[in-house]
Amino acid sequence: MCCLLILPKNFIAAPGLGIDSSWAISINMIYKESLLFGKDFVFTYGPLGFLNTRYDFAIGIIPFIIADLLTISCGIYILLIVWNKIRDPLTFLSIPYLILLVSLNYEINFLYFSFFFFLILHFHFDKNILSGIIAGLLAVILFFIKLNVGLIAVVALQLFLTYHIPWKKGPLHKNILILFIPAGLIMAVSAFLPIDLSGYIKGSIEIVNYYNDAMFNVDHIENASRLSYFDFLIAAIVICTLAWLFLSCFLKIITVRNNFILALWLLLALYIGWKQAFTRYDPFRGTYFFYYGAIFIGAACIFAEEASFKKSLNYIFILLILISPLVSTGLGFSYNNFSLPYQDLFLMSPDARNRQQETFKESVRLDPITRKLIGDQPTDIFPSEIAYAYFNELTYAPRPAIQSYQAYSEYLTHLNYLKYTSPDAPEFILYTPASMDQYRYLLWSDSQAWLAMLQNYEYQHTTTDSVIVLRKRNTILDLNPGKSLEKEIKMGHIYQITPKKSLTLMKAEVSYSLWGKICRILVRPPVLYARVWYDDNSSQVIKAILPELKGGVLLKKINGINDTAQLFASKGSGSPSVTRFQFLGASGGFQNNIKITLNDLKIQ
């Protein structure tokens, strides 16, 4: 019965408002509009991403039933393996306890990765072919749910398969054929899904690569310091204990091949949980390292063969199952309350659900004039509140990097530029003010999309609830580069710009120091800020994101709906401009020299 706890909290989730709900909505909207993942939709979530969000519109409930049957079957299969290995009822009680912990922070991609972690070890140590087949199935499903853990699972599957190929015994052509099993499975499955496979892989890797730089978050650390530092303290205890384990067993780990493979696979899984928990830390995400980490270490305990190594792993496992309930509160379970599977079916009536949906719909309802103007014309939502498209039943025509906060590299924002300046650009764009993190400046995200909107869209009007309506021009305007200036400045130096009405694009090459690179790999990169002064005598501090700076940022002010409307109406010339700026980096985190390029642009 404890396997029921690994089912999702909601059988079918209800779409809502906000950044996270919006990207979740967009996955189903891609199916609704018959678009392609990897081409029309570039995100780490793939065509099976709806299994994580549990939105059913345009999908139906059959895929969820199949996924849940697979989840239950894998859970039972793994529990039977565990029971046959430990044969100790008291120790076995830790399994329901771990399942309970995971149910508090349910994500199917991490749950399936935990299954995969266990089954690939069973395949390796016990030579169990069935576990290898199930692990392969899970790796392919993970690949199409979300590429960040999916790609790791596929690569791990490939490495374990390669390790177990009987090169000396089997025919060479059969051995080589085994090497292509993961890639072959992915290509075969992709033929039945709406996906551009190469675009999905390339775009997702781009997002994952720069996630550290753009999406790390210090807001919760600053605003809830007691809570966050408590979590970091617990994490430090676990990491120090892990360090003790590997130092005390170092010789046995590096000299015994199976110990080395187990330790390496365990460290990789723990690192994934660590980055998920603390790169973009908040109390909800902070649990990943502990809850799933306990599962990873528990699985390693079961398969460890050398006695002292196994004993040390057992100590860490006991530590984690005792310390994990304290995470995020210090009081035990008060952040994530106990959850039951399919609780939406009996805790929320259909009427209550409908009322909730009507409330969401009413809060983003477009006025009748705007809705009539748009009609069935293709429409995108900028920068992030895609709920407008869903609740107003618009024909959704997204730019590839669907939300501007995640178009944080030159490659990603250029995809959006190409979409907005192409013949199949959406007829309308609805600009709805949205904030991401503290100090994150909207105009510095997705800069090329902003340029494309200035070239190819004209300002129509602003609705009473502050939605700016843009419509595609009959003829796209030219973007003419003007004077260009290259200069090298110093960190902390205030650089003066002559006030002007033209549109200025600044590219800045800021580099991490060695210490900054280490921090980026281990936890998160150091924070870089930019202080800017405008020609209307105002100023602000902006979070400066290195890949955004490298791709170019616009030196304009859009701190209110009026500023933004003025920017669109004047094609960039009428809104306040930056007159001075200064980069402020954490001590020792960045190199001191910064190369900048300033380009004056004219749209006409």
Coordinates of C-alpha atoms in Angstrom, one line a residue:
M1 CA 0.0 0.0 0.0
C2 CA 2.9 2.4 0.6
C3 CA 3.5 2.4 -3.2
L4 CA 0.3 4.4 -3.5
L5 CA 2.2 7.3 -1.9
I6 CA 4.4 7.6 -4.9
L7 CA 1.5 8.5 -7.1
P8 CA 1.1 12.3 -7.8
K9 CA -0.8 14.6 -5.5
N10 CA -3.2 15.5 -8.2
F11 CA -4.6 13.1 -10.8
I12 CA -5.4 16.1 -13.0
A13 CA -4.0 19.5 -12.1
A14 CA -5.8 22.8 -12.8
P15 CA -4.0 25.5 -14.8
G16 CA -3.4 28.7 -12.9
L17 CA -1.5 32.0 -13.1
G18 CA 2.1 32.9 -12.8
I19 CA 5.4 32.0 -14.4
D20 CA 5.5 28.3 -13.5
S21 CA 1.9 27.6 -14.4
S22 CA 2.4 29.5 -17.7
W23 CA 5.2 27.3 -19.0
A24 CA 3.2 24.3 -17.9
I25 CA 0.2 25.5 -19.8
S26 CA 2.4 26.1 -22.9
I27 CA 3.4 22.4 -23.1
N28 CA -0.3 21.5 -23.7
M29 CA -0.8 24.5 -26.0
I30 CA 1.9 23.1 -28.3
Y31 CA -0.3 20.0 -28.7
K32 CA -3.4 22.1 -29.1
E33 CA -1.9 24.2 -31.9
S34 CA -0.1 21.3 -33.6
L35 CA 3.4 22.8 -33.1
L36 CA 6.8 21.2 -32.6
F37 CA 8.9 20.9 -29.5
G38 CA 12.5 22.0 -30.3
K39 CA 11.3 24.3 -33.1
D40 CA 8.3 26.3 -31.9
F41 CA 8.9 25.5 -28.3
V42 CA 12.5 25.5 -26.9
F43 CA 12.6 24.5 -23.2
T44 CA 14.1 21.8 -21.0
Y45 CA 10.7 20.2 -20.9
G46 CA 9.9 18.0 -23.9
P47 CA 6.7 16.5 -25.4
L48 CA 6.1 14.3 -22.3
G49 CA 6.6 17.2 -20.0
F50 CA 2.8 17.2 -19.3
L51 CA 3.4 14.0 -17.2
N52 CA 5.1 16.3 -14.6
T53 CA 2.6 19.2 -14.8
R54 CA -0.5 16.9 -15.0
Y55 CA -2.5 19.3 -17.2
D56 CA -4.9 17.3 -19.3
F57 CA -6.3 19.7 -21.9
A58 CA -5.4 18.8 -25.5
I59 CA -3.9 15.6 -24.1
G60 CA -6.6 13.5 -22.3
I61 CA -6.3 11.3 -19.3
I62 CA -5.0 8.1 -20.9
P63 CA -1.3 9.1 -20.8
F64 CA -1.6 9.8 -17.1
I65 CA -3.2 6.4 -16.3
I66 CA -0.4 4.6 -18.3
A67 CA 2.3 6.6 -16.5
D68 CA 0.8 6.0 -13.1
L69 CA 0.5 2.2 -13.8
L70 CA 4.2 2.3 -14.8
T71 CA 5.0 4.2 -11.5
I72 CA 3.2 1.7 -9.3
S73 CA 4.7 -1.3 -11.2
C74 CA 8.2 0.1 -10.9
G75 CA 7.6 0.8 -7.2
I76 CA 6.4 -2.7 -6.4
Y77 CA 9.2 -4.3 -8.5
I78 CA 11.9 -2.3 -6.7
L79 CA 10.4 -3.0 -3.2
L80 CA 10.5 -6.7 -4.0
I81 CA 14.1 -6.5 -4.9
V82 CA 14.9 -4.5 -1.7
W83 CA 13.0 -7.0 0.5
N84 CA 14.9 -9.9 -1.1
K85 CA 18.2 -8.2 -0.4
I86 CA 17.7 -7.0 3.2
R87 CA 15.2 -9.5 4.7
D88 CA 15.0 -7.3 7.8
P89 CA 11.5 -5.9 8.6
L90 CA 12.9 -3.2 10.8
T91 CA 15.2 -1.9 8.2
F92 CA 12.5 -2.3 5.5
L93 CA 10.3 0.2 7.5
S94 CA 12.7 2.9 6.2
I95 CA 11.3 2.4 2.7
P96 CA 7.7 3.7 3.4
Y97 CA 9.4 6.5 5.3
L98 CA 11.4 7.5 2.3
I99 CA 8.4 7.3 0.0
L100 CA 6.5 9.6 2.4
L101 CA 9.3 12.1 2.2
V102 CA 9.4 12.1 -1.6
S103 CA 5.6 12.4 -1.7
L104 CA 5.9 15.8 0.0
N105 CA 7.9 17.2 -3.0
Y106 CA 6.6 15.2 -6.0
E107 CA 8.2 15.5 -9.4
I108 CA 7.9 12.6 -11.8
N109 CA 11.2 13.3 -13.5
F110 CA 13.1 13.0 -10.2
L111 CA 11.0 10.0 -9.1
Y112 CA 11.8 8.2 -12.3
F113 CA 15.4 9.2 -12.1
S114 CA 15.5 7.6 -8.6
F115 CA 13.9 4.4 -10.1
F116 CA 16.5 4.5 -12.8
F117 CA 19.4 5.0 -10.3
F118 CA 18.3 1.9 -8.4
L119 CA 17.6 -0.3 -11.5
I120 CA 20.8 0.5 -13.3
L121 CA 22.7 -0.6 -10.2
H122 CA 20.6 -3.8 -10.1
F123 CA 21.5 -4.4 -13.7
H124 CA 25.2 -3.8 -13.0
F125 CA 25.7 -5.7 -9.8
D126 CA 23.2 -8.5 -10.2
K127 CA 23.3 -8.8 -14.0
N128 CA 19.5 -8.6 -14.1
I129 CA 18.4 -8.0 -17.7
L130 CA 14.8 -7.1 -16.7
S131 CA 16.1 -4.2 -14.6
G132 CA 18.3 -3.1 -17.5
I133 CA 15.3 -3.1 -19.8
I134 CA 13.1 -1.1 -17.4
A135 CA 16.0 1.3 -16.7
G136 CA 16.3 1.8 -20.5
L137 CA 12.5 2.5 -20.7
L138 CA 12.7 5.0 -17.9
A139 CA 15.7 6.7 -19.5
V140 CA 13.9 7.3 -22.7
I141 CA 10.8 8.6 -20.9
L142 CA 12.9 10.9 -18.9
F143 CA 14.6 12.2 -22.0
F144 CA 11.2 13.3 -23.4
I145 CA 9.9 14.6 -20.1
K146 CA 12.8 16.9 -19.2
L147 CA 16.2 16.9 -20.9
N148 CA 18.4 17.9 -17.9
V149 CA 18.0 14.6 -16.0
G150 CA 16.9 12.7 -19.1
L151 CA 20.2 13.2 -20.9
I152 CA 22.1 12.1 -17.9
A153 CA 20.1 9.0 -17.6
V154 CA 20.6 8.2 -21.3
V155 CA 24.3 8.8 -21.1
A156 CA 24.5 6.6 -18.0
L157 CA 22.6 3.9 -19.7
Q158 CA 25.0 4.0 -22.6
L159 CA 28.0 3.8 -20.3
F160 CA 26.7 0.8 -18.3
L161 CA 25.7 -1.0 -21.5
T162 CA 29.1 -0.4 -23.0
Y163 CA 30.8 -1.7 -19.8
H164 CA 28.8 -4.9 -19.9
I165 CA 29.3 -5.7 -23.6
P166 CA 31.1 -9.0 -23.8
W167 CA 33.6 -7.8 -26.4
K168 CA 35.8 -10.9 -26.3
K169 CA 32.9 -13.4 -26.4
G170 CA 30.2 -12.0 -28.6
P171 CA 30.2 -11.3 -32.3
L172 CA 31.6 -7.9 -33.1
H173 CA 28.6 -6.7 -35.1
K174 CA 26.2 -7.6 -32.2
N175 CA 28.3 -5.8 -29.7
I176 CA 28.4 -2.7 -31.8
L177 CA 24.7 -2.9 -32.3
I178 CA 24.2 -2.7 -28.5
L179 CA 26.0 0.6 -28.5
F180 CA 23.2 2.2 -30.6
I181 CA 20.3 0.9 -28.4
P182 CA 19.7 4.2 -26.4
A183 CA 20.0 6.5 -29.5
G184 CA 17.9 4.1 -31.5
L185 CA 15.1 4.0 -28.9
I186 CA 15.1 7.8 -28.7
M187 CA 14.9 8.2 -32.5
A188 CA 12.2 5.5 -32.7
V189 CA 10.0 7.2 -30.0
S190 CA 10.6 10.7 -31.4
A191 CA 8.9 9.5 -34.7
F192 CA 5.6 9.3 -32.8
L193 CA 6.0 12.7 -31.0
P194 CA 5.7 16.3 -32.2
I195 CA 9.4 17.0 -31.9
D196 CA 12.4 18.4 -33.8
L197 CA 14.9 16.2 -32.0
S198 CA 18.1 18.2 -32.9
G199 CA 16.4 21.5 -31.9
Y200 CA 15.2 20.0 -28.7
I201 CA 18.6 18.8 -27.7
K202 CA 20.5 21.9 -28.8
G203 CA 18.1 24.3 -27.2
S204 CA 17.7 22.4 -24.0
I205 CA 21.5 22.1 -23.6
E206 CA 21.8 25.9 -24.1
I207 CA 19.2 26.5 -21.4
V208 CA 20.9 24.1 -19.0
N209 CA 24.3 25.5 -19.6
Y210 CA 23.4 29.0 -18.7
Y211 CA 20.8 28.2 -16.0
N212 CA 23.5 28.7 -13.4
D213 CA 24.3 32.2 -14.6
A214 CA 20.7 33.5 -15.1
M215 CA 18.4 31.6 -12.8
F216 CA 20.3 31.4 -9.5
N217 CA 18.4 33.1 -6.8
V218 CA 19.5 34.9 -3.6
D219 CA 16.1 36.4 -2.8
H220 CA 15.0 33.7 -0.3
I221 CA 18.4 33.7 1.3
E222 CA 18.2 37.5 1.9
N223 CA 14.5 37.6 2.8
A224 CA 14.3 34.5 4.9
S225 CA 17.8 34.2 6.2
R226 CA 17.1 32.1 9.3
L227 CA 15.3 29.5 7.3
S228 CA 17.8 29.4 4.4
Y229 CA 20.9 29.3 6.6
F230 CA 19.3 26.4 8.6
D231 CA 19.0 24.4 5.4
F232 CA 22.5 25.2 4.4
L233 CA 23.8 24.2 7.8
I234 CA 22.1 20.8 7.5
A235 CA 23.5 20.4 4.0
A236 CA 27.0 21.2 5.3
I237 CA 26.6 18.4 7.9
V238 CA 25.6 15.9 5.2
I239 CA 28.5 17.0 2.9
C240 CA 31.1 16.9 5.6
T241 CA 29.9 13.4 6.5
L242 CA 30.1 12.4 2.8
A243 CA 33.6 13.8 2.6
W244 CA 34.6 11.8 5.7
L245 CA 33.1 8.6 4.0
F246 CA 35.1 9.0 0.8
L247 CA 38.3 10.0 2.6
S248 CA 38.1 7.1 5.0
C249 CA 37.4 4.6 2.2
F250 CA 39.5 6.3 -0.4
L251 CA 41.9 3.5 -1.1
K252 CA 39.1 0.9 -1.2
I253 CA 37.1 3.1 -3.6
I254 CA 39.8 3.7 -6.1
T255 CA 41.3 0.2 -6.0
V256 CA 38.0 -1.9 -6.1
R257 CA 36.3 -1.4 -9.5
N258 CA 32.7 -1.9 -8.3
N259 CA 33.3 0.5 -5.3
F260 CA 34.6 3.1 -7.8
I261 CA 31.6 2.7 -10.1
L262 CA 29.1 2.9 -7.2
A263 CA 30.8 5.9 -5.7
L264 CA 31.0 7.8 -9.0
W265 CA 27.4 7.1 -9.8
L266 CA 26.3 8.1 -6.3
L267 CA 28.2 11.3 -6.4
L268 CA 26.7 12.3 -9.7
A269 CA 23.2 11.7 -8.5
L270 CA 23.8 13.6 -5.3
Y271 CA 25.3 16.5 -7.3
I272 CA 22.1 16.6 -9.5
G273 CA 20.0 16.8 -6.3
W274 CA 22.3 19.4 -4.8
K275 CA 22.2 21.7 -7.9
Q276 CA 18.4 21.3 -8.1
A277 CA 18.1 22.3 -4.4
F278 CA 20.5 25.1 -4.0
T279 CA 21.3 26.8 -7.4
R280 CA 17.8 28.4 -7.3
Y281 CA 17.2 27.9 -3.7
D282 CA 13.8 28.3 -2.0
P283 CA 12.3 26.2 0.8
F284 CA 10.4 24.0 -1.7
R285 CA 13.4 23.2 -3.8
G286 CA 15.8 22.9 -0.9
T287 CA 14.3 19.5 -0.1
Y288 CA 15.5 17.7 -3.3
F289 CA 19.1 17.1 -2.0
F290 CA 17.9 15.5 1.2
Y291 CA 14.8 13.6 0.2
Y292 CA 16.1 12.1 -3.0
G293 CA 19.6 12.0 -1.7
A294 CA 18.4 9.6 1.0
I295 CA 17.0 7.3 -1.7
F296 CA 20.3 7.5 -3.7
I297 CA 22.4 6.6 -0.6
G298 CA 19.9 4.0 0.5
A299 CA 20.2 2.3 -2.9
A300 CA 24.0 2.5 -2.7
C301 CA 23.9 0.8 0.7
I302 CA 22.0 -2.1 -0.7
F303 CA 24.4 -2.8 -3.6
A304 CA 27.7 -1.9 -1.9
E305 CA 29.8 -5.1 -1.7
E306 CA 32.8 -4.2 0.4
A307 CA 32.0 -4.3 4.2
S308 CA 33.6 -1.1 5.4
F309 CA 32.3 0.9 2.5
K310 CA 28.8 -0.5 3.0
K311 CA 29.0 0.3 6.8
S312 CA 30.0 3.9 6.1
L313 CA 27.1 4.3 3.6
N314 CA 24.7 3.0 6.2
Y315 CA 25.8 5.7 8.7
I316 CA 25.1 8.4 6.2
F317 CA 21.8 6.9 5.2
I318 CA 20.7 6.9 8.9
L319 CA 21.8 10.5 9.2
L320 CA 19.8 11.5 6.2
I321 CA 16.6 9.8 7.2
L322 CA 16.8 11.4 10.6
I323 CA 17.8 14.9 9.4
S324 CA 15.6 15.2 6.3
P325 CA 12.3 16.0 8.1
L326 CA 13.9 19.1 9.6
V327 CA 14.7 20.7 6.2
S328 CA 13.2 24.1 5.3
T329 CA 11.7 24.7 8.7
G330 CA 13.6 23.2 11.6
L331 CA 10.3 22.2 13.0
G332 CA 9.5 19.1 10.9
F333 CA 7.1 18.8 8.0
S334 CA 5.5 22.2 8.6
Y335 CA 6.6 23.5 5.1
N336 CA 5.3 20.7 3.0
N337 CA 2.4 19.2 4.8
F338 CA 1.5 15.5 4.4
S339 CA 0.0 14.8 1.0
L340 CA -2.2 12.1 -0.4
P341 CA -2.3 10.7 -3.9
Y342 CA -5.0 12.0 -6.2
Q343 CA -6.1 14.4 -3.4
D344 CA -7.8 16.6 -6.0
L345 CA -10.4 13.9 -6.6
F346 CA -11.7 14.0 -3.0
L347 CA -10.5 17.2 -1.4
M348 CA -11.8 19.5 -4.2
S349 CA -15.3 19.2 -5.7
P350 CA -15.8 19.8 -9.4
D351 CA -17.8 22.9 -8.5
A352 CA -14.9 24.3 -6.4
R353 CA -12.5 23.5 -9.2
N354 CA -14.7 25.3 -11.7
R355 CA -15.1 28.3 -9.4
Q356 CA -11.3 28.5 -9.0
Q357 CA -10.8 28.3 -12.8
E358 CA -13.4 31.1 -13.3
T359 CA -11.5 33.2 -10.8
F360 CA -8.3 32.8 -12.7
K361 CA -10.1 33.4 -16.0
E362 CA -11.7 36.6 -14.7
S363 CA -8.3 38.0 -13.5
V364 CA -6.8 37.8 -17.0
R365 CA -9.9 38.3 -19.1
L366 CA -9.3 40.7 -22.0
D367 CA -11.7 43.5 -22.5
P368 CA -14.3 42.9 -25.3
I369 CA -12.7 45.4 -27.7
T370 CA -9.3 43.8 -27.4
R371 CA -10.7 40.3 -27.7
K372 CA -12.7 41.2 -30.8
L373 CA -9.7 42.9 -32.4
I374 CA -7.5 39.8 -31.9
G375 CA -10.2 37.3 -32.9
D376 CA -8.6 34.0 -34.1
Q377 CA -5.3 35.6 -35.2
P378 CA -2.1 34.0 -34.0
T379 CA -1.0 35.7 -30.7
D380 CA 2.0 35.5 -28.4
I381 CA 2.3 36.6 -24.8
F382 CA 5.3 38.6 -23.7
P383 CA 7.2 38.2 -21.5
S384 CA 5.8 35.3 -19.5
E385 CA 2.1 35.2 -18.6
I386 CA 0.9 32.6 -21.1
A387 CA -2.3 32.1 -19.0
Y388 CA -3.7 35.0 -21.0
A389 CA -3.6 32.8 -24.1
Y390 CA -5.2 29.8 -22.3
F391 CA -8.0 31.5 -20.4
N392 CA -8.9 33.8 -23.3
E393 CA -8.9 30.9 -25.8
L394 CA -6.5 32.7 -28.1
T395 CA -4.6 31.0 -31.0
Y396 CA -1.3 30.6 -29.3
A397 CA 1.8 31.3 -31.6
P398 CA 4.8 31.4 -29.3
R399 CA 8.3 32.5 -29.9
P400 CA 10.7 29.5 -29.4
A401 CA 12.1 30.6 -26.0
I402 CA 8.6 30.9 -24.7
Q403 CA 9.3 33.1 -21.7
S404 CA 11.7 36.0 -21.8
Y405 CA 13.5 35.3 -18.5
Q406 CA 14.8 32.0 -20.0
A407 CA 15.9 33.6 -23.3
Y408 CA 19.2 34.4 -21.5
S409 CA 21.8 33.7 -24.2
E410 CA 22.4 35.1 -27.6
Y411 CA 21.4 31.8 -29.3
L412 CA 18.0 31.7 -27.5
T413 CA 17.1 35.3 -28.0
H414 CA 18.2 35.1 -31.6
L415 CA 15.7 32.3 -32.1
N416 CA 13.0 34.7 -30.9
Y417 CA 14.2 37.4 -33.2
L418 CA 14.0 35.2 -36.2
K419 CA 10.4 34.2 -35.2
Y420 CA 9.2 37.7 -34.7
T421 CA 10.7 39.0 -38.0
S422 CA 9.6 35.9 -40.1
P423 CA 6.6 35.7 -42.3
D424 CA 4.9 33.4 -39.8
A425 CA 5.4 35.8 -36.9
P426 CA 2.2 36.1 -34.7
E427 CA -0.2 38.8 -35.8
F428 CA -0.5 40.1 -32.2
I429 CA 1.7 40.3 -29.1
L430 CA 0.2 41.0 -25.7
Y431 CA 2.7 42.6 -23.3
T432 CA 1.8 41.9 -19.7
P433 CA 4.1 43.3 -17.0
A434 CA 5.8 40.6 -15.1
S435 CA 8.6 40.3 -12.6
M436 CA 11.0 37.5 -12.2
D437 CA 13.5 37.8 -9.4
Q438 CA 14.5 40.8 -7.3
Y439 CA 16.7 43.1 -9.4
R440 CA 16.0 41.1 -12.6
Y441 CA 15.5 43.7 -15.3
L442 CA 12.9 42.7 -18.0
L443 CA 14.4 44.8 -20.8
W444 CA 17.8 43.0 -20.4
S445 CA 16.2 39.6 -21.0
D446 CA 15.4 38.5 -24.5
S447 CA 16.9 41.7 -26.0
Q448 CA 16.7 40.6 -29.6
A449 CA 13.0 39.9 -29.2
W450 CA 12.6 43.5 -28.0
L451 CA 14.4 44.7 -31.2
A452 CA 12.2 42.5 -33.3
M453 CA 9.0 43.9 -31.7
L454 CA 10.2 47.5 -32.4
Q455 CA 10.9 46.6 -36.0
N456 CA 7.9 44.5 -36.9
Y457 CA 5.1 45.5 -34.5
E458 CA 3.2 48.7 -33.9
Y459 CA 1.6 49.9 -30.7
Q460 CA -2.2 49.6 -30.7
H461 CA -3.4 50.5 -27.3
T462 CA -3.1 49.7 -23.6
T463 CA -6.0 48.0 -21.9
T464 CA -7.5 49.1 -18.6
D465 CA -5.6 46.3 -16.8
S466 CA -2.3 47.4 -18.2
V467 CA -1.9 45.0 -21.1
I468 CA -0.1 46.5 -24.1
V469 CA -1.4 45.3 -27.5
L470 CA 1.0 45.2 -30.4
R471 CA 0.1 44.3 -34.0
K472 CA 2.3 43.2 -36.8
R473 CA 3.2 45.9 -39.3
N474 CA 2.4 45.5 -43.0
T475 CA 6.1 46.0 -43.7
I476 CA 9.0 45.3 -41.3
L477 CA 11.1 48.4 -40.5
D478 CA 14.8 48.4 -41.1
L479 CA 17.3 48.1 -38.2
N480 CA 20.2 50.4 -39.1
P481 CA 23.4 50.3 -37.0
G482 CA 24.9 53.7 -36.3
K483 CA 28.1 54.6 -34.6
S484 CA 29.9 51.8 -32.7
L485 CA 32.3 52.3 -29.8
E486 CA 34.5 49.7 -28.2
K487 CA 36.1 50.4 -24.8
E488 CA 37.6 48.5 -21.9
I489 CA 36.4 49.5 -18.4
K490 CA 37.1 48.3 -14.9
M491 CA 34.8 46.6 -12.4
G492 CA 33.3 49.4 -10.2
H493 CA 34.2 52.1 -12.7
I494 CA 31.3 54.6 -13.6
Y495 CA 31.1 54.9 -17.3
Q496 CA 29.5 58.0 -18.8
I497 CA 27.2 58.0 -21.9
T498 CA 26.2 61.1 -23.7
P499 CA 22.4 61.4 -23.3
K500 CA 20.6 60.9 -26.6
K501 CA 17.3 59.7 -27.9
S502 CA 18.7 56.9 -30.0
L503 CA 18.4 53.2 -29.1
T504 CA 21.7 51.9 -27.7
L505 CA 22.7 48.3 -27.6
M506 CA 25.5 47.4 -25.2
K507 CA 27.5 44.2 -25.3
A508 CA 29.8 43.5 -22.4
E509 CA 32.2 40.6 -21.9
V510 CA 32.5 39.9 -18.2
S511 CA 34.5 36.9 -17.1
Y512 CA 34.4 34.9 -13.9
S513 CA 37.6 34.6 -11.9
L514 CA 38.9 31.1 -11.1
W515 CA 37.1 31.3 -7.8
G516 CA 33.9 32.5 -9.6
K517 CA 34.1 29.5 -11.9
I518 CA 34.5 27.1 -9.0
C519 CA 31.5 28.6 -7.3
R520 CA 29.5 28.3 -10.5
I521 CA 30.2 24.6 -10.7
L522 CA 29.8 23.8 -7.0
V523 CA 26.7 25.8 -6.0
R524 CA 26.0 29.0 -7.9
P525 CA 28.0 31.8 -9.5
P526 CA 28.8 35.1 -7.7
V527 CA 26.3 37.9 -8.2
L528 CA 27.0 40.7 -10.6
Y529 CA 25.0 43.9 -10.4
A530 CA 24.8 46.9 -12.6
R531 CA 23.8 50.4 -11.4
V532 CA 22.3 52.5 -14.1
W533 CA 21.3 56.2 -14.2
Y534 CA 18.7 57.5 -16.6
D535 CA 18.3 60.9 -18.3
D536 CA 15.1 61.5 -16.2
N537 CA 17.3 61.7 -13.1
S538 CA 16.2 58.2 -11.9
S539 CA 18.5 55.2 -11.2
Q540 CA 18.2 51.6 -10.3
V541 CA 20.3 48.5 -9.5
I542 CA 19.9 45.6 -12.0
K543 CA 21.0 42.0 -11.8
A544 CA 23.6 41.7 -14.6
I545 CA 23.6 38.2 -16.2
L546 CA 26.7 37.3 -18.1
P547 CA 25.2 35.6 -21.1
E548 CA 22.6 38.4 -21.5
L549 CA 25.4 41.0 -21.4
K550 CA 27.4 39.0 -24.0
G551 CA 24.4 38.9 -26.3
G552 CA 23.6 42.6 -25.8
V553 CA 21.2 44.6 -23.7
L554 CA 19.3 47.8 -24.4
L555 CA 20.1 50.9 -22.5
K556 CA 16.6 52.1 -22.0
K557 CA 14.1 52.5 -19.1
I558 CA 10.8 50.5 -18.9
N559 CA 10.1 50.6 -15.2
G560 CA 6.4 51.2 -15.7
I561 CA 3.7 50.5 -18.2
N562 CA 3.9 54.1 -19.5
D563 CA 7.6 53.8 -20.1
T564 CA 7.1 50.5 -22.0
A565 CA 4.2 51.9 -24.1
Q566 CA 6.4 54.9 -24.9
L567 CA 9.2 52.7 -26.0
F568 CA 7.0 50.8 -28.5
A569 CA 5.1 53.9 -29.7
S570 CA 8.4 55.8 -30.4
K571 CA 10.3 52.8 -31.9
G572 CA 12.8 53.1 -29.0
S573 CA 13.6 56.8 -29.4
G574 CA 11.2 58.4 -26.9
S575 CA 11.7 56.5 -23.7
P576 CA 14.4 57.5 -21.1
S577 CA 17.9 56.4 -21.9
V578 CA 20.8 55.4 -19.7
T579 CA 23.4 58.1 -19.1
R580 CA 25.8 56.3 -16.8
F581 CA 26.4 52.7 -15.6
Q582 CA 28.6 50.8 -13.3
F583 CA 29.3 47.1 -12.8
L584 CA 29.4 45.9 -9.2
G585 CA 30.8 42.4 -8.8
A586 CA 31.4 40.3 -5.7
S587 CA 34.9 40.5 -4.5
G588 CA 37.1 37.9 -6.1
G589 CA 34.3 36.5 -8.2
F590 CA 35.1 38.3 -11.5
Q591 CA 38.0 39.5 -13.5
N592 CA 38.5 43.2 -13.2
N593 CA 38.7 44.1 -16.9
I594 CA 35.4 44.3 -18.9
K595 CA 35.3 44.9 -22.7
I596 CA 32.1 46.7 -23.8
T597 CA 30.8 47.6 -27.2
L598 CA 28.1 50.3 -27.6
N599 CA 26.1 50.4 -30.8
D600 CA 23.6 53.1 -31.7
L601 CA 20.6 51.7 -33.6
K602 CA 17.9 53.4 -35.6
I603 CA 14.6 51.7 -36.6
Q604 CA 13.1 53.3 -39.6

